[in-house]
Amino acid sequence: MRDVETMGLLRAGDAWLLSGWCRLRQAIRGFRIERITRLEILGETPPARDPAFWEADLERWPTRRLA
C-alpha cells in the first residue's frame, strides 16, 4: 500500500503507468495501472514539487506522456 501524489499518466511499451511522488520511498515511482487494486482519493492538496524533477526522471525512461 502506498500514498502517491499523482504527477501524470504514462505509456511504457504495452503498459500504462501512474507516475507520482511515492511518500514511502520519497521519490518518483511508476505504478502499473493493471496492478492497482484499490484507489482512494484523499481530500488534501499535495505540496508543490519542482516540475524539473519529474522531467529529469522522465528522461531516463522510454515513455510517452498522456497527461
N, CA, C and O atoms as a Tripos MOL2 file, in Angstrom:
@<TRIPOS>MOLECULE
protein
  268   267    67     0     0
PROTEIN
NO_CHARGES

@<TRIPOS>ATOM
      1 N           0.8530   -1.1700    0.0000 N.3       1 MET1
      2 CA          0.0000    0.0000    0.0000 C.3       1 MET1
      3 C           0.9050    1.2400    0.0000 C.2       1 MET1
      4 O           1.8820    1.3010    0.7460 O.2       1 MET1
      5 N           0.5750    2.2180   -0.8350 N.am      2 ARG2
      6 CA          1.3890    3.4240   -0.9600 C.3       2 ARG2
      7 C           0.5000    4.6650   -0.9910 C.2       2 ARG2
      8 O          -0.6220    4.6320   -1.4950 O.2       2 ARG2
      9 N           1.0230    5.7490   -0.4450 N.am      3 ASP3
     10 CA          0.4350    7.0810   -0.6360 C.3       3 ASP3
     11 C           1.2340    7.7200   -1.7580 C.2       3 ASP3
     12 O           2.4540    7.8590   -1.6620 O.2       3 ASP3
     13 N           0.5370    8.1120   -2.8300 N.am      4 VAL4
     14 CA          1.2080    8.6390   -4.0160 C.3       4 VAL4
     15 C           0.5740    9.9710   -4.4030 C.2       4 VAL4
     16 O          -0.6480   10.0940   -4.4800 O.2       4 VAL4
     17 N           1.4180   10.9580   -4.6440 N.am      5 GLU5
     18 CA          0.9690   12.2510   -5.1650 C.3       5 GLU5
     19 C           1.0780   12.1650   -6.6850 C.2       5 GLU5
     20 O           2.1770   12.2180   -7.2350 O.2       5 GLU5
     21 N          -0.0480   12.0330   -7.3530 N.am      6 THR6
     22 CA         -0.0820   11.8010   -8.7980 C.3       6 THR6
     23 C           0.5540   12.9480   -9.5670 C.2       6 THR6
     24 O           0.2920   14.1210   -9.3030 O.2       6 THR6
     25 N           1.4090   12.5730  -10.5400 N.am      7 MET7
     26 CA          2.0800   13.5610  -11.3840 C.3       7 MET7
     27 C           1.7110   13.3870  -12.8510 C.2       7 MET7
     28 O           1.7850   14.3490  -13.6160 O.2       7 MET7
     29 N           1.3200   12.1950  -13.2590 N.am      8 GLY8
     30 CA          0.9680   12.0060  -14.6570 C.3       8 GLY8
     31 C           0.6440   10.5660  -14.9890 C.2       8 GLY8
     32 O           0.7950    9.6690  -14.1590 O.2       8 GLY8
     33 N           0.1950   10.3600  -16.2170 N.am      9 LEU9
     34 CA         -0.1170    9.0490  -16.7440 C.3       9 LEU9
     35 C           0.7940    8.8220  -17.9410 C.2       9 LEU9
     36 O           0.8620    9.6590  -18.8420 O.2       9 LEU9
     37 N           1.4960    7.6880  -17.9520 N.am     10 LEU10
     38 CA          2.4850    7.4020  -18.9900 C.3      10 LEU10
     39 C           2.1970    6.0700  -19.6540 C.2      10 LEU10
     40 O           1.5810    5.1800  -19.0680 O.2      10 LEU10
     41 N           2.6530    5.9550  -20.8830 N.am     11 ARG11
     42 CA          2.6230    4.6710  -21.5720 C.3      11 ARG11
     43 C           4.0660    4.2400  -21.7980 C.2      11 ARG11
     44 O           4.8590    4.9830  -22.3770 O.2      11 ARG11
     45 N           4.4030    3.0380  -21.3400 N.am     12 ALA12
     46 CA          5.7450    2.4830  -21.4980 C.3      12 ALA12
     47 C           5.6020    1.1200  -22.1570 C.2      12 ALA12
     48 O           5.2340    0.1470  -21.5010 O.2      12 ALA12
     49 N           5.8880    1.0470  -23.4440 N.am     13 GLY13
     50 CA          5.6780   -0.2010  -24.1670 C.3      13 GLY13
     51 C           4.1930   -0.4990  -24.2220 C.2      13 GLY13
     52 O           3.4100    0.3230  -24.6970 O.2      13 GLY13
     53 N           3.8020   -1.6650  -23.7420 N.am     14 ASP14
     54 CA          2.3810   -2.0460  -23.7130 C.3      14 ASP14
     55 C           1.7210   -1.7290  -22.3690 C.2      14 ASP14
     56 O           0.5490   -2.0520  -22.1740 O.2      14 ASP14
     57 N           2.4390   -1.1130  -21.4530 N.am     15 ALA15
     58 CA          1.9190   -0.8630  -20.1050 C.3      15 ALA15
     59 C           1.5730    0.6100  -19.8960 C.2      15 ALA15
     60 O           2.2430    1.5010  -20.4170 O.2      15 ALA15
     61 N           0.5230    0.8440  -19.1310 N.am     16 TRP16
     62 CA          0.1780    2.1940  -18.6750 C.3      16 TRP16
     63 C           0.6500    2.3300  -17.2380 C.2      16 TRP16
     64 O           0.4780    1.4210  -16.4260 O.2      16 TRP16
     65 N           1.2520    3.4860  -16.9310 N.am     17 LEU17
     66 CA          1.7900    3.7350  -15.5960 C.3      17 LEU17
     67 C           1.1970    4.9980  -14.9960 C.2      17 LEU17
     68 O           1.0520    6.0140  -15.6740 O.2      17 LEU17
     69 N           0.8600    4.9230  -13.7340 N.am     18 LEU18
     70 CA          0.5480    6.1110  -12.9510 C.3      18 LEU18
     71 C           1.8770    6.5600  -12.3680 C.2      18 LEU18
     72 O           2.5060    5.8180  -11.6130 O.2      18 LEU18
     73 N           2.3040    7.7500  -12.7070 N.am     19 SER19
     74 CA          3.5760    8.2680  -12.2180 C.3      19 SER19
     75 C           3.3080    9.2890  -11.1300 C.2      19 SER19
     76 O           2.4150   10.1270  -11.2530 O.2      19 SER19
     77 N           4.0890    9.2100  -10.0660 N.am     20 GLY20
     78 CA          3.8820   10.1710   -8.9940 C.3      20 GLY20
     79 C           4.9310   10.0780   -7.9090 C.2      20 GLY20
     80 O           5.7990    9.2050   -7.9320 O.2      20 GLY20
     81 N           4.8390   10.9860   -6.9630 N.am     21 TRP21
     82 CA          5.7500   11.0410   -5.8270 C.3      21 TRP21
     83 C           5.2710   10.0300   -4.7860 C.2      21 TRP21
     84 O           4.1860   10.1710   -4.2230 O.2      21 TRP21
     85 N           6.0920    9.0090   -4.5360 N.am     22 CYS22
     86 CA          5.7700    7.9850   -3.5420 C.3      22 CYS22
     87 C           6.2300    8.4880   -2.1820 C.2      22 CYS22
     88 O           7.4180    8.7370   -1.9770 O.2      22 CYS22
     89 N           5.3040    8.6350   -1.2660 N.am     23 ARG23
     90 CA          5.6520    9.1400    0.0630 C.3      23 ARG23
     91 C           6.4550    8.1240    0.8710 C.2      23 ARG23
     92 O           7.2410    8.5070    1.7370 O.2      23 ARG23
     93 N           6.2680    6.8350    0.5980 N.am     24 LEU24
     94 CA          7.0290    5.8070    1.3000 C.3      24 LEU24
     95 C           8.5000    5.8480    0.8970 C.2      24 LEU24
     96 O           9.3770    5.8150    1.7600 O.2      24 LEU24
     97 N           8.7780    5.9190   -0.3990 N.am     25 ARG25
     98 CA         10.1520    5.9000   -0.9090 C.3      25 ARG25
     99 C          10.7760    7.2840   -1.0340 C.2      25 ARG25
    100 O          11.9800    7.4080   -1.2580 O.2      25 ARG25
    101 N           9.9490    8.3370   -0.8890 N.am     26 GLN26
    102 CA         10.4300    9.7160   -1.0320 C.3      26 GLN26
    103 C          11.1230    9.9220   -2.3770 C.2      26 GLN26
    104 O          12.2130   10.4890   -2.4570 O.2      26 GLN26
    105 N          10.4510    9.4410   -3.4400 N.am     27 ALA27
    106 CA         10.9930    9.5410   -4.7910 C.3      27 ALA27
    107 C           9.8650    9.3370   -5.7980 C.2      27 ALA27
    108 O           8.7770    8.8800   -5.4450 O.2      27 ALA27
    109 N          10.1360    9.6800   -7.0490 N.am     28 ILE28
    110 CA          9.1740    9.4400   -8.1110 C.3      28 ILE28
    111 C           9.1670    7.9520   -8.4230 C.2      28 ILE28
    112 O          10.2190    7.3250   -8.5450 O.2      28 ILE28
    113 N           7.9680    7.3970   -8.5510 N.am     29 ARG29
    114 CA          7.8110    5.9860   -8.8890 C.3      29 ARG29
    115 C           6.7030    5.8610   -9.9320 C.2      29 ARG29
    116 O           5.8260    6.7180  -10.0460 O.2      29 ARG29
    117 N           6.7720    4.7630  -10.6890 N.am     30 GLY30
    118 CA          5.7260    4.4360  -11.6480 C.3      30 GLY30
    119 C           4.9870    3.1990  -11.1730 C.2      30 GLY30
    120 O           5.6010    2.2310  -10.7250 O.2      30 GLY30
    121 N           3.6590    3.2360  -11.2730 N.am     31 PHE31
    122 CA          2.8280    2.1240  -10.8180 C.3      31 PHE31
    123 C           1.9870    1.6380  -11.9850 C.2      31 PHE31
    124 O           1.2170    2.4060  -12.5610 O.2      31 PHE31
    125 N           2.1310    0.3650  -12.3360 N.am     32 ARG32
    126 CA          1.3770   -0.1910  -13.4580 C.3      32 ARG32
    127 C          -0.1160   -0.1810  -13.1270 C.2      32 ARG32
    128 O          -0.5440   -0.6590  -12.0760 O.2      32 ARG32
    129 N          -0.8840    0.3720  -14.0480 N.am     33 ILE33
    130 CA         -2.3260    0.5410  -13.8210 C.3      33 ILE33
    131 C          -3.0130   -0.7900  -13.5200 C.2      33 ILE33
    132 O          -3.8690   -0.8590  -12.6380 O.2      33 ILE33
    133 N          -2.6460   -1.8450  -14.2470 N.am     34 GLU34
    134 CA         -3.3310   -3.1310  -14.0550 C.3      34 GLU34
    135 C          -3.0220   -3.7720  -12.7050 C.2      34 GLU34
    136 O          -3.6930   -4.7240  -12.3070 O.2      34 GLU34
    137 N          -2.0190   -3.2630  -12.0000 N.am     35 ARG35
    138 CA         -1.6900   -3.8060  -10.6830 C.3      35 ARG35
    139 C          -2.3270   -3.0180   -9.5320 C.2      35 ARG35
    140 O          -2.2560   -3.4420   -8.3780 O.2      35 ARG35
    141 N          -2.9300   -1.9060   -9.8330 N.am     36 ILE36
    142 CA         -3.6050   -1.1250   -8.7900 C.3      36 ILE36
    143 C          -4.9420   -1.7970   -8.4910 C.2      36 ILE36
    144 O          -5.8040   -1.8940   -9.3640 O.2      36 ILE36
    145 N          -5.1070   -2.2570   -7.2630 N.am     37 THR37
    146 CA         -6.3280   -2.9850   -6.8900 C.3      37 THR37
    147 C          -7.2920   -2.1300   -6.0760 C.2      37 THR37
    148 O          -8.4730   -2.4600   -5.9640 O.2      37 THR37
    149 N          -6.8010   -1.0510   -5.5170 N.am     38 ARG38
    150 CA         -7.6460   -0.1680   -4.7030 C.3      38 ARG38
    151 C          -7.1200    1.2410   -4.8340 C.2      38 ARG38
    152 O          -5.9120    1.4780   -4.8310 O.2      38 ARG38
    153 N          -8.0510    2.1730   -4.9480 N.am     39 LEU39
    154 CA         -7.6820    3.5730   -5.0840 C.3      39 LEU39
    155 C          -8.5760    4.4040   -4.1800 C.2      39 LEU39
    156 O          -9.7990    4.2600   -4.1920 O.2      39 LEU39
    157 N          -7.9610    5.2640   -3.4060 N.am     40 GLU40
    158 CA         -8.7050    6.1780   -2.5380 C.3      40 GLU40
    159 C          -8.1930    7.5890   -2.7960 C.2      40 GLU40
    160 O          -7.0060    7.8680   -2.6310 O.2      40 GLU40
    161 N          -9.0890    8.4650   -3.1970 N.am     41 ILE41
    162 CA         -8.7220    9.8510   -3.4420 C.3      41 ILE41
    163 C          -8.9360   10.6290   -2.1540 C.2      41 ILE41
    164 O         -10.0470   10.6810   -1.6260 O.2      41 ILE41
    165 N          -7.8710   11.2290   -1.6550 N.am     42 LEU42
    166 CA         -7.9390   11.9730   -0.3990 C.3      42 LEU42
    167 C          -8.2760   13.4310   -0.6740 C.2      42 LEU42
    168 O          -7.9920   13.9420   -1.7570 O.2      42 LEU42
    169 N          -8.8570   14.0780    0.2670 N.am     43 GLY43
    170 CA         -9.2320   15.4800    0.1270 C.3      43 GLY43
    171 C          -8.1370   16.4280    0.5610 C.2      43 GLY43
    172 O          -8.4020   17.4030    1.2640 O.2      43 GLY43
    173 N          -6.9270   16.1580    0.1570 N.am     44 GLU44
    174 CA         -5.8100   17.0170    0.5330 C.3      44 GLU44
    175 C          -5.1130   17.5440   -0.7160 C.2      44 GLU44
    176 O          -5.2240   16.9650   -1.7970 O.2      44 GLU44
    177 N          -4.4080   18.6270   -0.5540 N.am     45 THR45
    178 CA         -3.6180   19.1880   -1.6440 C.3      45 THR45
    179 C          -2.1560   18.8760   -1.3610 C.2      45 THR45
    180 O          -1.6200   19.2940   -0.3350 O.2      45 THR45
    181 N          -1.4990   18.1380   -2.2720 N.am     46 PRO46
    182 CA         -0.0930   17.8100   -2.0170 C.3      46 PRO46
    183 C           0.7900   19.0430   -2.1590 C.2      46 PRO46
    184 O           0.4020   20.0110   -2.8120 O.2      46 PRO46
    185 N           1.9660   19.0170   -1.5560 N.am     47 PRO47
    186 CA          2.8800   20.1510   -1.6820 C.3      47 PRO47
    187 C           3.3490   20.3000   -3.1360 C.2      47 PRO47
    188 O           3.4120   19.3220   -3.8810 O.2      47 PRO47
    189 N           3.6680   21.5110   -3.5160 N.am     48 ALA48
    190 CA          4.1730   21.7580   -4.8740 C.3      48 ALA48
    191 C           5.5350   21.0980   -5.0300 C.2      48 ALA48
    192 O           6.3860   21.1760   -4.1440 O.2      48 ALA48
    193 N           5.7210   20.4540   -6.1620 N.am     49 ARG49
    194 CA          7.0030   19.8170   -6.4680 C.3      49 ARG49
    195 C           7.5820   20.5010   -7.6920 C.2      49 ARG49
    196 O           6.8360   20.9260   -8.5740 O.2      49 ARG49
    197 N           8.8740   20.6110   -7.7570 N.am     50 ASP50
    198 CA          9.5500   21.2280   -8.8920 C.3      50 ASP50
    199 C           9.3290   20.3610  -10.1310 C.2      50 ASP50
    200 O           9.7450   19.2020  -10.1340 O.2      50 ASP50
    201 N           8.6840   20.8810  -11.1910 N.am     51 PRO51
    202 CA          8.4400   20.0760  -12.3940 C.3      51 PRO51
    203 C           9.7250   19.5950  -13.0660 C.2      51 PRO51
    204 O           9.6970   18.5930  -13.7800 O.2      51 PRO51
    205 N          10.8280   20.2680  -12.8610 N.am     52 ALA52
    206 CA         12.0990   19.8420  -13.4420 C.3      52 ALA52
    207 C          12.5310   18.4850  -12.8860 C.2      52 ALA52
    208 O          13.2170   17.7240  -13.5680 O.2      52 ALA52
    209 N          12.1320   18.1850  -11.6560 N.am     53 PHE53
    210 CA         12.4600   16.9130  -11.0290 C.3      53 PHE53
    211 C          11.7970   15.7730  -11.7990 C.2      53 PHE53
    212 O          12.4210   14.7450  -12.0630 O.2      53 PHE53
    213 N          10.5220   15.9670  -12.1560 N.am     54 TRP54
    214 CA          9.7920   14.9640  -12.9230 C.3      54 TRP54
    215 C          10.3530   14.8510  -14.3310 C.2      54 TRP54
    216 O          10.5050   13.7440  -14.8480 O.2      54 TRP54
    217 N          10.6600   15.9720  -14.9540 N.am     55 GLU55
    218 CA         11.2260   15.9700  -16.3040 C.3      55 GLU55
    219 C          12.5430   15.1930  -16.3370 C.2      55 GLU55
    220 O          12.7870   14.4240  -17.2670 O.2      55 GLU55
    221 N          13.3790   15.3890  -15.3430 N.am     56 ALA56
    222 CA         14.6610   14.6770  -15.2710 C.3      56 ALA56
    223 C          14.4320   13.1730  -15.1230 C.2      56 ALA56
    224 O          15.1490   12.3740  -15.7260 O.2      56 ALA56
    225 N          13.4480   12.7900  -14.3320 N.am     57 ASP57
    226 CA         13.1450   11.3750  -14.1590 C.3      57 ASP57
    227 C          12.6070   10.7760  -15.4550 C.2      57 ASP57
    228 O          12.9560    9.6480  -15.8030 O.2      57 ASP57
    229 N          11.7670   11.5120  -16.1700 N.am     58 LEU58
    230 CA         11.1920   11.0160  -17.4210 C.3      58 LEU58
    231 C          12.2490   10.7500  -18.4840 C.2      58 LEU58
    232 O          12.0940    9.8340  -19.2930 O.2      58 LEU58
    233 N          13.3030   11.5240  -18.4930 N.am     59 GLU59
    234 CA         14.3490   11.3480  -19.4960 C.3      59 GLU59
    235 C          15.0710   10.0080  -19.3630 C.2      59 GLU59
    236 O          15.7410    9.5680  -20.2970 O.2      59 GLU59
    237 N          14.9380    9.3730  -18.2280 N.am     60 ARG60
    238 CA         15.5890    8.0820  -18.0060 C.3      60 ARG60
    239 C          14.8320    6.9330  -18.6640 C.2      60 ARG60
    240 O          15.4020    5.8570  -18.8470 O.2      60 ARG60
    241 N          13.5620    7.1300  -19.0250 N.am     61 TRP61
    242 CA         12.7100    6.0350  -19.4670 C.3      61 TRP61
    243 C          12.1380    6.2960  -20.8620 C.2      61 TRP61
    244 O          11.8410    7.4400  -21.2070 O.2      61 TRP61
    245 N          11.9820    5.2250  -21.6750 N.am     62 PRO62
    246 CA         11.3610    5.3670  -22.9960 C.3      62 PRO62
    247 C           9.8390    5.3560  -22.8770 C.2      62 PRO62
    248 O           9.2060    4.3250  -23.1070 O.2      62 PRO62
    249 N           9.2600    6.4780  -22.5240 N.am     63 THR63
    250 CA          7.8210    6.5660  -22.2850 C.3      63 THR63
    251 C           7.1930    7.6330  -23.1630 C.2      63 THR63
    252 O           7.8780    8.4740  -23.7440 O.2      63 THR63
    253 N           5.8740    7.5760  -23.2420 N.am     64 ARG64
    254 CA          5.1020    8.6150  -23.9170 C.3      64 ARG64
    255 C           4.0890    9.1310  -22.9270 C.2      64 ARG64
    256 O           3.3670    8.3490  -22.3080 O.2      64 ARG64
    257 N           4.0270   10.4290  -22.7710 N.am     65 ARG65
    258 CA          3.1200   11.0540  -21.8080 C.3      65 ARG65
    259 C           1.7190   11.2170  -22.3700 C.2      65 ARG65
    260 O           1.5420   11.5360  -23.5460 O.2      65 ARG65
    261 N           0.7370   10.9970  -21.5290 N.am     66 LEU66
    262 CA         -0.6470   11.2940  -21.8770 C.3      66 LEU66
    263 C          -1.0670   12.5770  -21.2010 C.2      66 LEU66
    264 O          -1.7570   13.4020  -21.7980 O.2      66 LEU66
    265 N          -0.6450   12.7550  -19.9320 N.am     67 ALA67
    266 CA         -1.0200   13.9660  -19.1880 C.3      67 ALA67
    267 C           0.1620   14.4800  -18.4200 C.2      67 ALA67
    268 O           0.0570   15.4920  -17.7280 O.2      67 ALA67
@<TRIPOS>BOND
     1     1     2 1
     2     2     3 1
     3     3     4 2
     4     3     5 am
     5     5     6 1
     6     6     7 1
     7     7     8 2
     8     7     9 am
     9     9    10 1
    10    10    11 1
    11    11    12 2
    12    11    13 am
    13    13    14 1
    14    14    15 1
    15    15    16 2
    16    15    17 am
    17    17    18 1
    18    18    19 1
    19    19    20 2
    20    19    21 am
    21    21    22 1
    22    22    23 1
    23    23    24 2
    24    23    25 am
    25    25    26 1
    26    26    27 1
    27    27    28 2
    28    27    29 am
    29    29    30 1
    30    30    31 1
    31    31    32 2
    32    31    33 am
    33    33    34 1
    34    34    35 1
    35    35    36 2
    36    35    37 am
    37    37    38 1
    38    38    39 1
    39    39    40 2
    40    39    41 am
    41    41    42 1
    42    42    43 1
    43    43    44 2
    44    43    45 am
    45    45    46 1
    46    46    47 1
    47    47    48 2
    48    47    49 am
    49    49    50 1
    50    50    51 1
    51    51    52 2
    52    51    53 am
    53    53    54 1
    54    54    55 1
    55    55    56 2
    56    55    57 am
    57    57    58 1
    58    58    59 1
    59    59    60 2
    60    59    61 am
    61    61    62 1
    62    62    63 1
    63    63    64 2
    64    63    65 am
    65    65    66 1
    66    66    67 1
    67    67    68 2
    68    67    69 am
    69    69    70 1
    70    70    71 1
    71    71    72 2
    72    71    73 am
    73    73    74 1
    74    74    75 1
    75    75    76 2
    76    75    77 am
    77    77    78 1
    78    78    79 1
    79    79    80 2
    80    79    81 am
    81    81    82 1
    82    82    83 1
    83    83    84 2
    84    83    85 am
    85    85    86 1
    86    86    87 1
    87    87    88 2
    88    87    89 am
    89    89    90 1
    90    90    91 1
    91    91    92 2
    92    91    93 am
    93    93    94 1
    94    94    95 1
    95    95    96 2
    96    95    97 am
    97    97    98 1
    98    98    99 1
    99    99   100 2
   100    99   101 am
   101   101   102 1
   102   102   103 1
   103   103   104 2
   104   103   105 am
   105   105   106 1
   106   106   107 1
   107   107   108 2
   108   107   109 am
   109   109   110 1
   110   110   111 1
   111   111   112 2
   112   111   113 am
   113   113   114 1
   114   114   115 1
   115   115   116 2
   116   115   117 am
   117   117   118 1
   118   118   119 1
   119   119   120 2
   120   119   121 am
   121   121   122 1
   122   122   123 1
   123   123   124 2
   124   123   125 am
   125   125   126 1
   126   126   127 1
   127   127   128 2
   128   127   129 am
   129   129   130 1
   130   130   131 1
   131   131   132 2
   132   131   133 am
   133   133   134 1
   134   134   135 1
   135   135   136 2
   136   135   137 am
   137   137   138 1
   138   138   139 1
   139   139   140 2
   140   139   141 am
   141   141   142 1
   142   142   143 1
   143   143   144 2
   144   143   145 am
   145   145   146 1
   146   146   147 1
   147   147   148 2
   148   147   149 am
   149   149   150 1
   150   150   151 1
   151   151   152 2
   152   151   153 am
   153   153   154 1
   154   154   155 1
   155   155   156 2
   156   155   157 am
   157   157   158 1
   158   158   159 1
   159   159   160 2
   160   159   161 am
   161   161   162 1
   162   162   163 1
   163   163   164 2
   164   163   165 am
   165   165   166 1
   166   166   167 1
   167   167   168 2
   168   167   169 am
   169   169   170 1
   170   170   171 1
   171   171   172 2
   172   171   173 am
   173   173   174 1
   174   174   175 1
   175   175   176 2
   176   175   177 am
   177   177   178 1
   178   178   179 1
   179   179   180 2
   180   179   181 am
   181   181   182 1
   182   182   183 1
   183   183   184 2
   184   183   185 am
   185   185   186 1
   186   186   187 1
   187   187   188 2
   188   187   189 am
   189   189   190 1
   190   190   191 1
   191   191   192 2
   192   191   193 am
   193   193   194 1
   194   194   195 1
   195   195   196 2
   196   195   197 am
   197   197   198 1
   198   198   199 1
   199   199   200 2
   200   199   201 am
   201   201   202 1
   202   202   203 1
   203   203   204 2
   204   203   205 am
   205   205   206 1
   206   206   207 1
   207   207   208 2
   208   207   209 am
   209   209   210 1
   210   210   211 1
   211   211   212 2
   212   211   213 am
   213   213   214 1
   214   214   215 1
   215   215   216 2
   216   215   217 am
   217   217   218 1
   218   218   219 1
   219   219   220 2
   220   219   221 am
   221   221   222 1
   222   222   223 1
   223   223   224 2
   224   223   225 am
   225   225   226 1
   226   226   227 1
   227   227   228 2
   228   227   229 am
   229   229   230 1
   230   230   231 1
   231   231   232 2
   232   231   233 am
   233   233   234 1
   234   234   235 1
   235   235   236 2
   236   235   237 am
   237   237   238 1
   238   238   239 1
   239   239   240 2
   240   239   241 am
   241   241   242 1
   242   242   243 1
   243   243   244 2
   244   243   245 am
   245   245   246 1
   246   246   247 1
   247   247   248 2
   248   247   249 am
   249   249   250 1
   250   250   251 1
   251   251   252 2
   252   251   253 am
   253   253   254 1
   254   254   255 1
   255   255   256 2
   256   255   257 am
   257   257   258 1
   258   258   259 1
   259   259   260 2
   260   259   261 am
   261   261   262 1
   262   262   263 1
   263   263   264 2
   264   263   265 am
   265   265   266 1
   266   266   267 1
   267   267   268 2
@<TRIPOS>SUBSTRUCTURE
     1 MET1         2 RESIDUE 1 A MET
     2 ARG2         6 RESIDUE 1 A ARG
     3 ASP3        10 RESIDUE 1 A ASP
     4 VAL4        14 RESIDUE 1 A VAL
     5 GLU5        18 RESIDUE 1 A GLU
     6 THR6        22 RESIDUE 1 A THR
     7 MET7        26 RESIDUE 1 A MET
     8 GLY8        30 RESIDUE 1 A GLY
     9 LEU9        34 RESIDUE 1 A LEU
    10 LEU10       38 RESIDUE 1 A LEU
    11 ARG11       42 RESIDUE 1 A ARG
    12 ALA12       46 RESIDUE 1 A ALA
    13 GLY13       50 RESIDUE 1 A GLY
    14 ASP14       54 RESIDUE 1 A ASP
    15 ALA15       58 RESIDUE 1 A ALA
    16 TRP16       62 RESIDUE 1 A TRP
    17 LEU17       66 RESIDUE 1 A LEU
    18 LEU18       70 RESIDUE 1 A LEU
    19 SER19       74 RESIDUE 1 A SER
    20 GLY20       78 RESIDUE 1 A GLY
    21 TRP21       82 RESIDUE 1 A TRP
    22 CYS22       86 RESIDUE 1 A CYS
    23 ARG23       90 RESIDUE 1 A ARG
    24 LEU24       94 RESIDUE 1 A LEU
    25 ARG25       98 RESIDUE 1 A ARG
    26 GLN26      102 RESIDUE 1 A GLN
    27 ALA27      106 RESIDUE 1 A ALA
    28 ILE28      110 RESIDUE 1 A ILE
    29 ARG29      114 RESIDUE 1 A ARG
    30 GLY30      118 RESIDUE 1 A GLY
    31 PHE31      122 RESIDUE 1 A PHE
    32 ARG32      126 RESIDUE 1 A ARG
    33 ILE33      130 RESIDUE 1 A ILE
    34 GLU34      134 RESIDUE 1 A GLU
    35 ARG35      138 RESIDUE 1 A ARG
    36 ILE36      142 RESIDUE 1 A ILE
    37 THR37      146 RESIDUE 1 A THR
    38 ARG38      150 RESIDUE 1 A ARG
    39 LEU39      154 RESIDUE 1 A LEU
    40 GLU40      158 RESIDUE 1 A GLU
    41 ILE41      162 RESIDUE 1 A ILE
    42 LEU42      166 RESIDUE 1 A LEU
    43 GLY43      170 RESIDUE 1 A GLY
    44 GLU44      174 RESIDUE 1 A GLU
    45 THR45      178 RESIDUE 1 A THR
    46 PRO46      182 RESIDUE 1 A PRO
    47 PRO47      186 RESIDUE 1 A PRO
    48 ALA48      190 RESIDUE 1 A ALA
    49 ARG49      194 RESIDUE 1 A ARG
    50 ASP50      198 RESIDUE 1 A ASP
    51 PRO51      202 RESIDUE 1 A PRO
    52 ALA52      206 RESIDUE 1 A ALA
    53 PHE53      210 RESIDUE 1 A PHE
    54 TRP54      214 RESIDUE 1 A TRP
    55 GLU55      218 RESIDUE 1 A GLU
    56 ALA56      222 RESIDUE 1 A ALA
    57 ASP57      226 RESIDUE 1 A ASP
    58 LEU58      230 RESIDUE 1 A LEU
    59 GLU59      234 RESIDUE 1 A GLU
    60 ARG60      238 RESIDUE 1 A ARG
    61 TRP61      242 RESIDUE 1 A TRP
    62 PRO62      246 RESIDUE 1 A PRO
    63 THR63      250 RESIDUE 1 A THR
    64 ARG64      254 RESIDUE 1 A ARG
    65 ARG65      258 RESIDUE 1 A ARG
    66 LEU66      262 RESIDUE 1 A LEU
    67 ALA67      266 RESIDUE 1 A ALA
